[in-house]
């Protein structure tokens, strides 16, 4: 039985990683597991936008997979609204680096997909999809198929397709990775506008420190593998933010330098150990 006080804290906290370790056993080599995460502890409050940054291979994607219930911690626990995540977590939306649009469905039909699964009536589905399509400037392309859209347009479609069903937590794993710098900044601005509408909790993985600063309330810096949290930065820059001019905002330079110093130390450590 939980005490009343614990229960209250649990419902308030959206995401809670408690003493999480994750080891992977590579192809039957059970004698030599790879420790991906060690002693990971962090909490995310409802509506917070939190970025995870750190050297490649430090366990960022593993964290998202644990919260999505796609994988289980080796020890410790991952809590979502006070309940342990033990199987596929249907209250998260997951946006990966690939847009995962269905090639045989039009833009409109792709955006409607989740609402269709939820049994939302066709007229309402189309109205909501249309609204989101307009919000990201894709009006006029409703009947186009994914191969007829640019990379940036497909990315927008993938994002609104996930945000349309108001999931409580949105996981984004380097969603703007393959795009050119200009398109990235435009999409960052659009993402912030979409996020402001319903303020879901967001866990956002990026290797772009400027992007992390422009978007986040907090930035968690991971150590090189096994990943653990090295530093938890609060981003104090005021909102609403303008990703086009974020580097001119007072406080930006200091935060960027601090983040970069941390990351560089970790990258050098992983080089030194022959990993990465
Ligand atoms: N399914 C898996 N099987 C074996 N090893 C894995 C698996 N997934 C991830 N790993 C290992 O765990 C570590 C962390 O991976 P990952 O979470 O993908 O890092 P990041 O997203 O920070 O680049 C890496 O060493 C990676 O090789
Ligand atoms: Mg990754």
Tab-separated table of C-alpha atoms and ligand atoms in Angstrom:
chain	number	residue	atom	x	y	z
A	1	UNK	CA	0.000	0.000	0.000
A	2	UNK	CA	1.195	3.475	-0.854
A	3	UNK	CA	0.873	6.246	1.661
A	4	UNK	CA	-1.340	9.146	0.617
A	5	UNK	CA	1.670	11.380	0.239
A	6	UNK	CA	3.433	8.973	-2.133
A	7	UNK	CA	0.279	8.525	-4.187
A	8	UNK	CA	-0.097	12.289	-4.612
A	9	UNK	CA	3.482	12.756	-5.752
A	10	UNK	CA	3.163	9.805	-8.087
A	11	UNK	CA	0.115	11.155	-9.899
A	12	UNK	CA	1.709	14.561	-10.236
A	13	UNK	CA	4.946	13.294	-11.750
A	14	UNK	CA	4.563	12.385	-15.360
A	15	UNK	CA	7.699	10.337	-15.868
A	16	UNK	CA	9.989	8.911	-13.214
A	17	UNK	CA	13.103	6.836	-13.894
A	18	UNK	CA	14.175	5.197	-10.639
A	19	UNK	CA	17.635	3.565	-10.356
A	20	UNK	CA	17.375	2.290	-13.911
A	21	UNK	CA	20.016	-0.089	-15.268
A	22	UNK	CA	19.796	-1.658	-18.695
A	23	UNK	CA	22.131	-4.352	-19.966
A	24	UNK	CA	21.912	-5.859	-23.439
A	25	UNK	CA	23.029	-9.347	-24.191
A	26	UNK	CA	24.498	-9.391	-27.668
A	27	UNK	CA	23.814	-12.574	-29.650
A	28	UNK	CA	23.913	-15.119	-26.891
A	29	UNK	CA	27.040	-13.689	-25.234
A	30	UNK	CA	25.365	-13.778	-21.818
A	31	UNK	CA	28.828	-13.805	-20.208
A	32	UNK	CA	29.543	-10.363	-21.640
A	33	UNK	CA	26.501	-8.069	-21.463
A	34	UNK	CA	26.706	-4.475	-22.698
A	35	UNK	CA	25.701	-2.062	-19.972
A	36	UNK	CA	23.789	0.692	-21.772
A	37	UNK	CA	22.338	2.567	-18.770
A	38	UNK	CA	23.545	2.665	-15.178
A	39	UNK	CA	21.881	4.314	-12.200
A	40	UNK	CA	19.613	6.570	-14.249
A	41	UNK	CA	17.378	8.722	-12.073
A	42	UNK	CA	15.241	11.587	-13.273
A	43	UNK	CA	11.715	12.913	-13.066
A	44	UNK	CA	9.749	14.908	-15.565
A	45	UNK	CA	6.729	16.930	-14.504
A	46	UNK	CA	3.573	17.060	-16.626
A	47	UNK	CA	3.925	19.466	-19.537
A	48	UNK	CA	7.703	19.758	-19.282
A	49	UNK	CA	9.787	19.728	-22.443
A	50	UNK	CA	12.982	17.843	-21.632
A	51	UNK	CA	15.866	17.143	-23.991
A	52	UNK	CA	18.301	14.255	-23.629
A	53	UNK	CA	21.761	14.953	-25.009
A	54	UNK	CA	25.015	13.018	-24.870
A	55	UNK	CA	27.542	11.159	-27.005
A	56	UNK	CA	26.246	8.620	-29.470
A	57	UNK	CA	25.657	5.249	-27.808
A	58	UNK	CA	25.068	6.703	-24.324
A	59	UNK	CA	21.577	5.208	-24.057
A	60	UNK	CA	19.228	8.045	-25.084
A	61	UNK	CA	17.111	5.916	-27.421
A	62	UNK	CA	17.148	3.142	-24.837
A	63	UNK	CA	15.523	5.539	-22.334
A	64	UNK	CA	12.719	6.350	-24.784
A	65	UNK	CA	12.186	2.655	-25.555
A	66	UNK	CA	11.908	1.869	-21.842
A	67	UNK	CA	9.235	4.533	-21.371
A	68	UNK	CA	7.390	3.320	-24.465
A	69	UNK	CA	7.448	-0.173	-22.945
A	70	UNK	CA	9.306	-1.602	-25.935
A	71	UNK	CA	12.003	-2.888	-23.609
A	72	UNK	CA	12.337	-3.529	-19.858
A	73	UNK	CA	14.970	-2.264	-17.435
A	74	UNK	CA	17.407	-4.877	-16.105
A	75	UNK	CA	16.859	-3.346	-12.682
A	76	UNK	CA	15.126	-0.310	-11.289
A	77	UNK	CA	11.858	0.971	-12.663
A	78	UNK	CA	10.344	3.352	-15.130
A	79	UNK	CA	7.142	4.948	-13.858
A	80	UNK	CA	4.523	6.787	-15.848
A	81	UNK	CA	1.930	8.666	-13.774
A	82	UNK	CA	2.862	6.590	-10.790
A	83	UNK	CA	2.412	3.217	-12.502
A	84	UNK	CA	5.287	0.963	-13.510
A	85	UNK	CA	5.678	0.620	-17.287
A	86	UNK	CA	5.552	-3.147	-17.846
A	87	UNK	CA	4.205	-3.537	-21.346
A	88	UNK	CA	3.605	-1.382	-24.431
A	89	UNK	CA	2.691	2.055	-23.134
A	90	UNK	CA	-0.222	3.205	-25.265
A	91	UNK	CA	-0.350	6.669	-23.720
A	92	UNK	CA	2.882	7.775	-25.390
A	93	UNK	CA	3.320	9.038	-28.927
A	94	UNK	CA	6.658	8.126	-30.489
A	95	UNK	CA	8.260	10.109	-33.304
A	96	UNK	CA	11.438	8.553	-34.631
A	97	UNK	CA	14.001	9.787	-37.118
A	98	UNK	CA	12.146	8.042	-39.947
A	99	UNK	CA	8.768	9.549	-40.661
A	100	UNK	CA	7.077	6.131	-40.912
A	101	UNK	CA	4.308	7.426	-43.179
A	102	UNK	CA	2.359	4.741	-44.994
A	103	UNK	CA	3.308	5.118	-48.676
A	104	UNK	CA	-0.084	3.922	-49.948
A	105	UNK	CA	-2.079	6.504	-48.000
A	106	UNK	CA	-2.470	10.189	-48.839
A	107	UNK	CA	-1.207	12.881	-46.463
A	108	UNK	CA	-4.756	13.316	-45.110
A	109	UNK	CA	-5.213	9.572	-44.621
A	110	UNK	CA	-1.844	9.308	-42.867
A	111	UNK	CA	-2.656	12.143	-40.461
A	112	UNK	CA	-6.079	10.617	-39.729
A	113	UNK	CA	-4.635	7.197	-38.973
A	114	UNK	CA	-4.457	7.362	-35.159
A	115	UNK	CA	-7.938	8.864	-34.929
A	116	UNK	CA	-9.195	6.045	-37.109
A	117	UNK	CA	-7.703	3.509	-34.665
A	118	UNK	CA	-9.445	5.348	-31.849
A	119	UNK	CA	-12.775	5.014	-33.642
A	120	UNK	CA	-13.303	8.755	-34.165
A	121	UNK	CA	-16.065	9.363	-36.740
A	122	UNK	CA	-14.942	10.248	-40.261
A	123	UNK	CA	-16.255	13.822	-40.325
A	124	UNK	CA	-14.536	14.727	-37.038
A	125	UNK	CA	-11.354	12.940	-38.087
A	126	UNK	CA	-11.137	14.897	-41.296
A	127	UNK	CA	-11.885	18.173	-39.588
A	128	UNK	CA	-9.149	17.640	-36.980
A	129	UNK	CA	-6.660	16.401	-39.557
A	130	UNK	CA	-7.396	19.409	-41.760
A	131	UNK	CA	-6.798	21.778	-38.857
A	132	UNK	CA	-3.388	20.240	-38.095
A	133	UNK	CA	-2.442	20.137	-41.764
A	134	UNK	CA	-3.162	23.874	-42.028
A	135	UNK	CA	-1.237	24.585	-38.825
A	136	UNK	CA	1.999	23.367	-40.378
A	137	UNK	CA	1.368	24.932	-43.773
A	138	UNK	CA	0.536	21.738	-45.649
A	139	UNK	CA	-2.877	22.956	-46.866
A	140	UNK	CA	-3.336	22.022	-50.537
A	141	UNK	CA	-1.311	18.787	-50.184
A	142	UNK	CA	-4.012	16.707	-48.455
A	143	UNK	CA	-4.350	14.248	-51.319
A	144	UNK	CA	-0.632	13.942	-52.063
A	145	UNK	CA	1.168	10.690	-51.294
A	146	UNK	CA	4.355	10.629	-49.166
A	147	UNK	CA	6.638	10.205	-52.215
A	148	UNK	CA	5.188	13.436	-53.609
A	149	UNK	CA	6.247	15.420	-50.522
A	150	UNK	CA	9.656	16.889	-49.605
A	151	UNK	CA	11.625	15.614	-46.588
A	152	UNK	CA	10.501	18.584	-44.491
A	153	UNK	CA	6.861	18.074	-45.465
A	154	UNK	CA	6.991	14.378	-44.585
A	155	UNK	CA	8.527	15.250	-41.244
A	156	UNK	CA	5.702	17.726	-40.535
A	157	UNK	CA	3.164	15.066	-41.473
A	158	UNK	CA	4.815	12.550	-39.129
A	159	UNK	CA	4.779	15.047	-36.271
A	160	UNK	CA	1.161	16.156	-36.620
A	161	UNK	CA	0.105	12.538	-37.081
A	162	UNK	CA	1.430	11.867	-33.572
A	163	UNK	CA	0.410	15.146	-31.925
A	164	UNK	CA	-3.169	14.957	-33.230
A	165	UNK	CA	-4.245	12.317	-30.738
A	166	UNK	CA	-3.242	14.318	-27.668
A	167	UNK	CA	-0.995	11.729	-26.115
A	168	UNK	CA	0.075	12.557	-22.639
A	169	UNK	CA	3.779	12.057	-23.389
A	170	UNK	CA	5.479	12.561	-26.721
A	171	UNK	CA	8.843	10.896	-27.349
A	172	UNK	CA	10.935	12.344	-30.157
A	173	UNK	CA	14.178	10.654	-31.175
A	174	UNK	CA	16.321	12.999	-33.276
A	175	UNK	CA	13.214	13.864	-35.303
A	176	UNK	CA	14.908	16.552	-37.394
A	177	UNK	CA	18.183	14.692	-37.819
A	178	UNK	CA	18.382	14.291	-41.603
A	179	UNK	CA	17.034	17.738	-42.534
A	180	UNK	CA	18.972	20.790	-43.689
A	181	UNK	CA	19.685	23.534	-41.133
A	182	UNK	CA	17.036	25.989	-42.394
A	183	UNK	CA	14.242	23.428	-42.451
A	184	UNK	CA	15.214	22.279	-38.956
A	185	UNK	CA	14.769	25.755	-37.502
A	186	UNK	CA	11.411	26.209	-39.244
A	187	UNK	CA	10.241	22.869	-37.850
A	188	UNK	CA	11.493	23.779	-34.371
A	189	UNK	CA	9.330	26.913	-34.465
A	190	UNK	CA	6.336	24.875	-35.652
A	191	UNK	CA	6.894	22.242	-33.002
A	192	UNK	CA	6.929	24.916	-30.289
A	193	UNK	CA	3.645	26.347	-31.582
A	194	UNK	CA	2.043	22.899	-31.621
A	195	UNK	CA	3.393	22.094	-28.167
A	196	UNK	CA	2.016	25.368	-26.712
A	197	UNK	CA	-1.511	24.326	-27.768
A	198	UNK	CA	-1.820	21.325	-25.467
A	199	UNK	CA	1.524	21.223	-23.634
A	200	UNK	CA	2.149	17.492	-23.618
A	201	UNK	CA	5.165	16.217	-21.705
A	202	UNK	CA	7.999	15.825	-24.230
A	203	UNK	CA	11.188	13.773	-24.092
A	204	UNK	CA	13.289	14.940	-27.009
A	205	UNK	CA	16.586	13.381	-28.101
A	206	UNK	CA	18.928	15.575	-30.111
A	207	UNK	CA	22.630	15.999	-30.782
A	208	UNK	CA	22.046	19.677	-31.633
A	209	UNK	CA	22.684	21.764	-28.521
A	210	UNK	CA	21.167	24.927	-30.026
A	211	UNK	CA	18.008	22.973	-30.788
A	212	UNK	CA	17.923	21.605	-27.229
A	213	UNK	CA	18.214	25.129	-25.796
A	214	UNK	CA	15.602	26.593	-28.170
A	215	UNK	CA	12.991	23.975	-27.286
A	216	UNK	CA	13.517	22.741	-23.739
A	217	UNK	CA	12.608	23.543	-20.165
A	218	UNK	CA	15.387	21.215	-19.032
A	219	UNK	CA	18.336	19.500	-20.677
A	220	UNK	CA	19.685	16.229	-19.289
A	221	UNK	CA	23.294	15.570	-20.240
A	222	UNK	CA	24.247	11.890	-20.295
A	223	UNK	CA	27.716	10.506	-19.705
A	224	UNK	CA	29.264	8.302	-22.365
A	225	UNK	CA	28.153	4.655	-22.016
A	226	UNK	CA	27.016	3.267	-19.687
A	227	UNK	CA	24.782	6.318	-19.700
A	228	UNK	CA	23.946	8.029	-16.479
A	229	UNK	CA	22.868	11.597	-15.933
A	230	UNK	CA	25.836	13.884	-15.614
A	231	UNK	CA	23.976	17.183	-15.359
A	232	UNK	CA	20.403	18.439	-15.296
A	233	UNK	CA	20.215	21.991	-16.691
A	234	UNK	CA	17.196	24.248	-16.320
A	235	UNK	CA	16.742	26.428	-19.409
A	236	UNK	CA	15.680	29.788	-18.030
A	237	UNK	CA	15.226	31.586	-21.365
A	238	UNK	CA	11.715	33.123	-21.487
A	239	UNK	CA	8.877	31.676	-23.585
A	240	UNK	CA	7.525	31.999	-26.164
A	241	UNK	CA	10.908	31.431	-27.822
A	242	UNK	CA	11.997	32.269	-31.308
A	243	UNK	CA	14.292	29.515	-32.619
A	244	UNK	CA	15.461	31.846	-35.437
A	245	UNK	CA	17.017	34.241	-32.920
A	246	UNK	CA	17.581	32.002	-29.921
A	247	UNK	CA	21.354	32.591	-29.935
A	248	UNK	CA	20.751	36.319	-29.345
A	249	UNK	CA	18.769	35.685	-26.152
A	250	UNK	CA	20.557	36.703	-22.931
A	251	UNK	CA	21.810	33.582	-21.133
A	252	UNK	CA	22.170	31.554	-24.336
A	253	UNK	CA	25.972	31.747	-24.626
A	254	UNK	CA	26.658	30.702	-21.044
A	255	UNK	CA	24.331	27.715	-21.295
A	256	UNK	CA	25.700	26.650	-24.671
A	257	UNK	CA	29.290	26.807	-23.382
A	258	UNK	CA	28.438	24.808	-20.268
A	259	UNK	CA	26.652	22.123	-22.306
A	260	UNK	CA	29.419	21.907	-24.849
A	261	UNK	CA	32.096	21.587	-22.150
A	262	UNK	CA	30.167	18.673	-20.596
A	263	UNK	CA	29.602	16.916	-23.902
A	264	UNK	CA	33.178	17.377	-25.089
A	265	UNK	CA	34.478	15.852	-21.861
A	266	UNK	CA	32.224	12.816	-22.385
A	267	UNK	CA	33.168	12.402	-26.032
A	268	UNK	CA	36.853	12.545	-25.142
A	269	UNK	CA	36.286	9.976	-22.391
A	270	UNK	CA	34.572	7.583	-24.808
A	271	UNK	CA	37.381	8.052	-27.374
A	272	UNK	CA	39.928	7.396	-24.644
A	273	UNK	CA	38.196	4.143	-23.731
A	274	UNK	CA	38.201	3.025	-27.350
A	275	UNK	CA	34.397	3.169	-27.618
A	276	UNK	CA	32.556	5.332	-30.175
B	1	LIG	N1	18.780	-4.113	-28.948
B	1	LIG	C1	20.054	-3.957	-28.584
B	1	LIG	N2	20.892	-5.026	-28.465
B	1	LIG	C2	22.168	-4.873	-28.056
B	1	LIG	N3	22.724	-3.699	-27.754
B	1	LIG	C3	21.949	-2.589	-27.850
B	1	LIG	C4	20.577	-2.648	-28.274
B	1	LIG	N4	20.067	-1.396	-28.286
B	1	LIG	C5	21.069	-0.583	-27.879
B	1	LIG	N5	22.185	-1.291	-27.622
B	1	LIG	C6	23.468	-0.747	-27.126
B	1	LIG	O1	23.178	0.088	-26.001
B	1	LIG	C7	23.955	1.266	-26.024
B	1	LIG	C8	23.039	2.487	-26.041
B	1	LIG	O2	22.337	2.541	-27.272
B	1	LIG	P1	21.321	3.704	-27.650
B	1	LIG	O3	20.305	3.830	-26.584
B	1	LIG	O4	20.831	3.427	-29.007
B	1	LIG	O5	22.258	5.014	-27.637
B	1	LIG	P2	21.982	6.493	-28.204
B	1	LIG	O6	20.563	6.567	-28.604
B	1	LIG	O7	22.341	7.396	-27.065
B	1	LIG	O8	22.929	6.687	-29.346
B	1	LIG	C9	24.860	1.148	-27.237
B	1	LIG	O9	26.069	0.595	-26.828
B	1	LIG	C10	24.118	0.184	-28.143
B	1	LIG	O10	24.989	-0.509	-28.988
B	2	LIG	MG1	19.743	6.943	-30.482
